[in-house]
PDB file of C-alpha atoms in Angstrom:
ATOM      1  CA  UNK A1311       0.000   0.000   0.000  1.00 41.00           C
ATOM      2  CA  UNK A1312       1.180   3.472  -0.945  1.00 53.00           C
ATOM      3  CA  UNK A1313       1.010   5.985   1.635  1.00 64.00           C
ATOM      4  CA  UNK A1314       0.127   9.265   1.145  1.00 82.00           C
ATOM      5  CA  UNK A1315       2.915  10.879   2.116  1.00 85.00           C
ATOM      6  CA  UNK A1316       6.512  10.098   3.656  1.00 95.00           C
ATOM      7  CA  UNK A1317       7.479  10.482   7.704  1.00 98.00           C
ATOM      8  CA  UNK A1318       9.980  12.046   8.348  1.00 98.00           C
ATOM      9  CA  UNK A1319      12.457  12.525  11.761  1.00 98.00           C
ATOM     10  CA  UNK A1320      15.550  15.158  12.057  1.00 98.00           C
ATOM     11  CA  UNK A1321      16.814  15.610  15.244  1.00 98.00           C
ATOM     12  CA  UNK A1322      18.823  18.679  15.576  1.00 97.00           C
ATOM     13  CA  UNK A1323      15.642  20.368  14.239  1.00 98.00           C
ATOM     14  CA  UNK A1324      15.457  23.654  16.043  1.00 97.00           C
ATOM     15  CA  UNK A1325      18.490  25.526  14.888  1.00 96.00           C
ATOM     16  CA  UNK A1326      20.954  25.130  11.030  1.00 95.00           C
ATOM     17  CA  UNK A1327      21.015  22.440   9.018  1.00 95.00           C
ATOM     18  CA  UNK A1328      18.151  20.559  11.052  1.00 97.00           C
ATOM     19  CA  UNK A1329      15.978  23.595  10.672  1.00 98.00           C
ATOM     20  CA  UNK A1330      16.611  24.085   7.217  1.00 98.00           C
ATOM     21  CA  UNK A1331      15.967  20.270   6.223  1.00 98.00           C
ATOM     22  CA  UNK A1332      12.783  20.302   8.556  1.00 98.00           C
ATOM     23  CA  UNK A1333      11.694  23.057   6.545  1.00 98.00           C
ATOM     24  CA  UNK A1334      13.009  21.786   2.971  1.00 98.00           C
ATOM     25  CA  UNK A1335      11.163  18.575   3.699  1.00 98.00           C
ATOM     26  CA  UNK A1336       7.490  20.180   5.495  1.00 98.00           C
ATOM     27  CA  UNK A1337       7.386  21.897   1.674  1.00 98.00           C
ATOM     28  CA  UNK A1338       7.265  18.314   0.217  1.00 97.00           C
ATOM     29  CA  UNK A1339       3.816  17.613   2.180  1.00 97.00           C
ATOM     30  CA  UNK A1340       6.131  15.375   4.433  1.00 97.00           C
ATOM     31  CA  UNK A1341       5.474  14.587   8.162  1.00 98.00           C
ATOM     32  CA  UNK A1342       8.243  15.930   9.904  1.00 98.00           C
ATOM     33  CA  UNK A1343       8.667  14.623  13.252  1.00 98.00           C
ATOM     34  CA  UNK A1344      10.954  17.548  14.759  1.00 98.00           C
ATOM     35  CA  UNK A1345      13.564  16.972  17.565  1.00 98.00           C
ATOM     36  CA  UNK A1346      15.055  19.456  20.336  1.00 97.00           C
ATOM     37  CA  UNK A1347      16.372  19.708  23.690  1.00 96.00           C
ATOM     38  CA  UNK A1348      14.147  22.439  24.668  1.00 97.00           C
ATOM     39  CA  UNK A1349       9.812  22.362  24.200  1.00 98.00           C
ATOM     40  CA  UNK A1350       9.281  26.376  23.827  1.00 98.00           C
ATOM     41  CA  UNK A1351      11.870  26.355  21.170  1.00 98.00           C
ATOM     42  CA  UNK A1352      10.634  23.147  19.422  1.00 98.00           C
ATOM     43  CA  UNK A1353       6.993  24.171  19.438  1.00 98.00           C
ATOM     44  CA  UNK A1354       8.223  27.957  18.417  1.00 98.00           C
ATOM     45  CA  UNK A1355       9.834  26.200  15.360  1.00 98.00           C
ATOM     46  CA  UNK A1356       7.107  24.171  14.605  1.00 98.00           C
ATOM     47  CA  UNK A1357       4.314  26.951  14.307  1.00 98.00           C
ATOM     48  CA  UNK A1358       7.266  29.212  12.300  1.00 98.00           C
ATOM     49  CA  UNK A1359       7.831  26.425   9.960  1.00 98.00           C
ATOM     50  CA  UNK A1360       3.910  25.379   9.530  1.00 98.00           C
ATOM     51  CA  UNK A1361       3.240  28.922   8.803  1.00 98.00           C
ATOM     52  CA  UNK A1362       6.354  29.498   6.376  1.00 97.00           C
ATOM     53  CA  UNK A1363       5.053  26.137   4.621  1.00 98.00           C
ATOM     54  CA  UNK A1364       1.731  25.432   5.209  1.00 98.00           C
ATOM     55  CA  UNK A1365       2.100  22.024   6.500  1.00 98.00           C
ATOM     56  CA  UNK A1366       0.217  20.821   9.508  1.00 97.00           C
ATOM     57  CA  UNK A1367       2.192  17.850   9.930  1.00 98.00           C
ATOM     58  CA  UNK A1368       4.578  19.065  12.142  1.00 98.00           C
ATOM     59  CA  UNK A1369       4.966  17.246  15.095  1.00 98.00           C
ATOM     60  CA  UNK A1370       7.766  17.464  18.271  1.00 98.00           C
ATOM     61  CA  UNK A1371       9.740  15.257  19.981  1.00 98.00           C
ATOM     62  CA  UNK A1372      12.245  16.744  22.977  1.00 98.00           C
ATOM     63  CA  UNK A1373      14.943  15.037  24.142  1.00 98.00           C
ATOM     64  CA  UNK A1374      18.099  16.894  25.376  1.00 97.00           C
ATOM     65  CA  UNK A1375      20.887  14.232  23.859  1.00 97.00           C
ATOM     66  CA  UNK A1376      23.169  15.114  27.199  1.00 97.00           C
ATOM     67  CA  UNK A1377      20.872  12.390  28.483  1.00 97.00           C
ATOM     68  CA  UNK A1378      20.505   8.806  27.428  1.00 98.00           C
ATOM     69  CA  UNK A1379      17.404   8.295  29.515  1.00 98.00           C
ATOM     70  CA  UNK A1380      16.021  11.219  27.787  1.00 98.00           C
ATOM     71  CA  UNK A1381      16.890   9.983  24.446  1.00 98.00           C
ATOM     72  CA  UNK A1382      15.363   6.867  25.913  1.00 98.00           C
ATOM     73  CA  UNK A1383      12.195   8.321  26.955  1.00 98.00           C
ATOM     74  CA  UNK A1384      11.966   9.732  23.215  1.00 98.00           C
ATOM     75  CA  UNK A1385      12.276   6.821  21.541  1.00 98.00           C
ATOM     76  CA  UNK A1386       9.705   5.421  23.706  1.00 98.00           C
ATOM     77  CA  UNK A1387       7.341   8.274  22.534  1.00 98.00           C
ATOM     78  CA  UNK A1388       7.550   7.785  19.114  1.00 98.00           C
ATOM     79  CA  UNK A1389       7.938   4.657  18.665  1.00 97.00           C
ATOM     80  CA  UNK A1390       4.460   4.590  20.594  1.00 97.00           C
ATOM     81  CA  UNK A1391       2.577   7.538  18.702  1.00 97.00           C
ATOM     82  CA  UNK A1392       3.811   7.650  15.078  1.00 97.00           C
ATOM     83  CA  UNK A1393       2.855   4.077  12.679  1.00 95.00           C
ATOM     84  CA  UNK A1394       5.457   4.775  10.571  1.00 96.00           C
ATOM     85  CA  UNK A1395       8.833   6.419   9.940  1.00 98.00           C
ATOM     86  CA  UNK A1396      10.365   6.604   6.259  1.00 97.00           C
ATOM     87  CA  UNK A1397      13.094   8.082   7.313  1.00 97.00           C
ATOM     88  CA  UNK A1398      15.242   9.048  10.055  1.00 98.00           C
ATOM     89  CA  UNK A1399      17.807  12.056  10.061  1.00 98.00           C
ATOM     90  CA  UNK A1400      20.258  12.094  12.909  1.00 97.00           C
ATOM     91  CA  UNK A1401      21.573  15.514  12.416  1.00 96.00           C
ATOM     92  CA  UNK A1402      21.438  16.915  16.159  1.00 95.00           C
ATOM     93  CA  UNK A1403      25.146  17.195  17.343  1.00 91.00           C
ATOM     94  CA  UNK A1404      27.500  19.418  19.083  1.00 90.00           C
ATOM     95  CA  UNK A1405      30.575  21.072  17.683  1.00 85.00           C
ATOM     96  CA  UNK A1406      34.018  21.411  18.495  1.00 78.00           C
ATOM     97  CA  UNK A1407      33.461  24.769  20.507  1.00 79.00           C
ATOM     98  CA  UNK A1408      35.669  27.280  21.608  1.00 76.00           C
ATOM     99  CA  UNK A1409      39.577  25.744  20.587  1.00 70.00           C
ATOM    100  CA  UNK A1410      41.007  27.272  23.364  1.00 75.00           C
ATOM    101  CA  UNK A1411      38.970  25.520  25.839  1.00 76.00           C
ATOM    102  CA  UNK A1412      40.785  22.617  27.363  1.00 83.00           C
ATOM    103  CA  UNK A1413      37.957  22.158  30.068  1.00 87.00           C
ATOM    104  CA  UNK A1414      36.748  18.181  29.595  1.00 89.00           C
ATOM    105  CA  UNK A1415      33.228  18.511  29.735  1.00 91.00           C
ATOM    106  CA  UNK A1416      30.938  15.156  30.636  1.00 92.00           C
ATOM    107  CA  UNK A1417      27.116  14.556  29.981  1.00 95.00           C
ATOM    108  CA  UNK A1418      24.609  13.760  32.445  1.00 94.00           C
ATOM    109  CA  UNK A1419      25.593  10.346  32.415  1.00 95.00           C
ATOM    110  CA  UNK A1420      29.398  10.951  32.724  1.00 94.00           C
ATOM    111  CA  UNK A1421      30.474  10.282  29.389  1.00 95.00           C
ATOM    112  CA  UNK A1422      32.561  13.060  27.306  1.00 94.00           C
ATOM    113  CA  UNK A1423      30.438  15.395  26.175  1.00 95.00           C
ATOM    114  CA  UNK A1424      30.921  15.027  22.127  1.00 93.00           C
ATOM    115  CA  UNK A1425      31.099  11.530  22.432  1.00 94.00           C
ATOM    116  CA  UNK A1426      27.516  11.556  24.202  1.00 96.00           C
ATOM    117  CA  UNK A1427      26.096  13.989  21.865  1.00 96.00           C
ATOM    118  CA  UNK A1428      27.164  13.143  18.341  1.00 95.00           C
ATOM    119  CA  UNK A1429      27.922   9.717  18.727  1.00 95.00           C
ATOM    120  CA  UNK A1430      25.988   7.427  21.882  1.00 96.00           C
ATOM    121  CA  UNK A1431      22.148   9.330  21.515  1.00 98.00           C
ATOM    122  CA  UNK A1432      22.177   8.695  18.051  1.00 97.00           C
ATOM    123  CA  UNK A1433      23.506   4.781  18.240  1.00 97.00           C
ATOM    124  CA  UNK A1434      20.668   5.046  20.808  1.00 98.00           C
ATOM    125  CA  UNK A1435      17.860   6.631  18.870  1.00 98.00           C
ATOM    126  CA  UNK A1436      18.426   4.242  16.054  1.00 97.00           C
ATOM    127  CA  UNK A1437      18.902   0.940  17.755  1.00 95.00           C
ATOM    128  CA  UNK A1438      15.615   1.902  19.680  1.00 97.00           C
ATOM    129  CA  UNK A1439      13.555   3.211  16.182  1.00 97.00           C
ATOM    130  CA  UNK A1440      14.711   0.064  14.367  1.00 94.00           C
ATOM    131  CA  UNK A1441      11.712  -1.822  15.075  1.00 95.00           C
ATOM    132  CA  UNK A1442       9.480   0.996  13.752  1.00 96.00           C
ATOM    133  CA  UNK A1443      11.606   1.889  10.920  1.00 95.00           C
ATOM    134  CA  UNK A1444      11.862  -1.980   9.452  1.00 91.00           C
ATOM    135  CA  UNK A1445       7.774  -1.905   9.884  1.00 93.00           C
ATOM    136  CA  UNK A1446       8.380   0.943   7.806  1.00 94.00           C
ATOM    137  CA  UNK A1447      10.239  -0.273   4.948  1.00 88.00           C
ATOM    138  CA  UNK A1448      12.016   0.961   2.466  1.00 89.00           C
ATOM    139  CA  UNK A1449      12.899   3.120   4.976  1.00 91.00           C
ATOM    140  CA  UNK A1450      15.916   5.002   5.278  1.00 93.00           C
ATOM    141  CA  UNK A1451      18.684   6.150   7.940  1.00 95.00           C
ATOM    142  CA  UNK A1452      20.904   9.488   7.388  1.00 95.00           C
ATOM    143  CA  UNK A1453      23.456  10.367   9.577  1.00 94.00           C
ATOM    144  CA  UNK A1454      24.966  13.432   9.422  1.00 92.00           C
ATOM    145  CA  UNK A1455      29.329  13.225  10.089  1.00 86.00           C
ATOM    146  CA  UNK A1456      31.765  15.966   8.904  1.00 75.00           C
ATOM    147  CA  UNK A1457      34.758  16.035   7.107  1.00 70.00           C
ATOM    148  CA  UNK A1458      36.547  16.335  10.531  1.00 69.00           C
ATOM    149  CA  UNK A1459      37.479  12.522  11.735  1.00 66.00           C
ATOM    150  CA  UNK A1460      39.902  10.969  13.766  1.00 68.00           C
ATOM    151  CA  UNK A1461      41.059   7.683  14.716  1.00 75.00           C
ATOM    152  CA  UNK A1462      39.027   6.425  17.643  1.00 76.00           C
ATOM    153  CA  UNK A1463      41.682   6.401  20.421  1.00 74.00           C
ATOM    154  CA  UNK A1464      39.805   2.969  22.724  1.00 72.00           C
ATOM    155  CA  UNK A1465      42.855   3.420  25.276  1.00 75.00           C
ATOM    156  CA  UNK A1466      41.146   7.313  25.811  1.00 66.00           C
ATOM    157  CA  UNK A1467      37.832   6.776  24.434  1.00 70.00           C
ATOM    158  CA  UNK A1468      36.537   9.065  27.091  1.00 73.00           C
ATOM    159  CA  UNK A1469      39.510  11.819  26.262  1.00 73.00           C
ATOM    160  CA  UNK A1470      40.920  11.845  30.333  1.00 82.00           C
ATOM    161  CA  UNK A1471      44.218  12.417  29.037  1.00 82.00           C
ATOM    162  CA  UNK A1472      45.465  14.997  27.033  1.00 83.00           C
ATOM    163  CA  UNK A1473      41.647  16.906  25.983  1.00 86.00           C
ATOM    164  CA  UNK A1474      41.128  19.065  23.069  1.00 86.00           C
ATOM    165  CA  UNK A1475      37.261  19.717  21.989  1.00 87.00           C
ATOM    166  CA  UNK A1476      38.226  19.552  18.419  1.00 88.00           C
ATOM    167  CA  UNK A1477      39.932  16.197  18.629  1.00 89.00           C
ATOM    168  CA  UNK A1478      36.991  15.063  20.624  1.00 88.00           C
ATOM    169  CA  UNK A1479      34.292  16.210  17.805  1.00 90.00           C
ATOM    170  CA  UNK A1480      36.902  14.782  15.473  1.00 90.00           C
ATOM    171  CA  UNK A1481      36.190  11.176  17.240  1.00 91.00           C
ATOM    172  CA  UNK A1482      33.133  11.257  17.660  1.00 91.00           C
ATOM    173  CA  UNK A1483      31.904  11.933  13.555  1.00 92.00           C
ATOM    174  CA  UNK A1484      33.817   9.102  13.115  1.00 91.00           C
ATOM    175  CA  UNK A1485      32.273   7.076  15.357  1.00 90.00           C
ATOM    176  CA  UNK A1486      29.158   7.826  13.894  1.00 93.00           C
ATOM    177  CA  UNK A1487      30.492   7.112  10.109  1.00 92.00           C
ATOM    178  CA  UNK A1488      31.556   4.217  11.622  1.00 91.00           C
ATOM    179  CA  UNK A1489      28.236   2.893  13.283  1.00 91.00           C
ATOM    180  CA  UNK A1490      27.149   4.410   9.641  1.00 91.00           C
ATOM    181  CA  UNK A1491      28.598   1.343   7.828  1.00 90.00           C
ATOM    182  CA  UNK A1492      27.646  -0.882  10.720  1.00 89.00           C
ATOM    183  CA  UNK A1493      24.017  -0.200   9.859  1.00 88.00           C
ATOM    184  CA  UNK A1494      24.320  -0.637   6.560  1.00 86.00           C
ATOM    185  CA  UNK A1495      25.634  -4.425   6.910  1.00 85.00           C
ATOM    186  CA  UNK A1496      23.457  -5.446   9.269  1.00 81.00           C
ATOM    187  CA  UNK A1497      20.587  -3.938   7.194  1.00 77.00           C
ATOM    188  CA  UNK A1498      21.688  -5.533   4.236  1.00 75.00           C
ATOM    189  CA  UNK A1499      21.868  -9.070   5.713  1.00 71.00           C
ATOM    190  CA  UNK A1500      18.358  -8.836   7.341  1.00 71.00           C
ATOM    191  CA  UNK A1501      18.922  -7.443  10.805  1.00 61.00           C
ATOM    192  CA  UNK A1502      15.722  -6.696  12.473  1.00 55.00           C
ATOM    193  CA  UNK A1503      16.681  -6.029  16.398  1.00 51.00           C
ATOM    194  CA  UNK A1504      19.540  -6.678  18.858  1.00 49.00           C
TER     195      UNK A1504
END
């Protein structure tokens, strides 16, 4: 059966790139399932998009990705309200900051901050949505990296020695190309959970 018209998810949704996509995409006719940390801002950007495009299939999803229970908790929620999902952007991130900042910041759960962010909410978004996007197929999974990657140091995965925020972005887009490919194999030889 042919559905009407595509679902869509960005995360990162509130602000750049996401924003712009979200917007791109509600001109299609597309649901766009919009992600934030913050509900004023996501619901702001949803009534500014739906009255820039005319589309009243905006819908939003908060989940500040400093959090894995959060990201959790979001999941949950739309894995439980929405019967489909065509496609699932994983844009939200966090850059490299200020260079001269040497502070090692953590997330809520104790993990370094970039690696949380950019890398561990999306793994965790996706392995949780798989379910729903597989019910959805062809369905689709984007993840947005950068041209900035380094090697993945495992003896200082969490950067306690020796921290710079750009080397920490650095490792953490390629941990996401990396779970990227990972995807993509599984997907391809008929993973459905686990």
């Amino acid at each position: 059966m042919e559905h009407e018209y595509k679902v869509y998810m960005v995360t990162g949704a509130t602000d750049g790139i996401g924003k712009a996509t979200a917007e791109l995409l509600a001109r299609t006719g597309a649901a766009v399932l919009l992600h934030g940390r913050d509900r004023n801002k996501c619901e702001a950007v949803a009534r500014e998009l739906s009255r820039r495009t005319g589309n009243r299939k905006l819908r939003c999803y908060v989940a500040d990705y400093r959090s894995l229970a959060e990201v959790e908790r979001a999941a949950e929620s739309i894995a439980s309200c929405e019967p489909r999902l065509d496609v699932l952007i994983n844009n939200a991130g966090i850059g490299s900051g200020k260079l001269s900042d040497k502070v090692r910041k953590l997330s809520g759960d104790g993990h370094e901050l970039r690696l949380a962010v950019n890398y561990l909410a999306p793994y965790l978004l996706t392995r949780r949505l798989v379910p729903l996007l597989r019910s959805s197929a062809p369905a689709r999974i984007v993840n947005v990296a950068s041209v900035g990657q380094k090697q993945i140091a495992l003896d200082n995965l969490m950067l306690e020695n020796k921290y710079d925020p750009f080397e920490a972005y650095k490792q953490s887009k390629l941990a996401l190309i990396l779970f990227t490919f990972e995807l993509a194999e599984r997907f391809k030889a008929g993973w459905r959970h686990g």
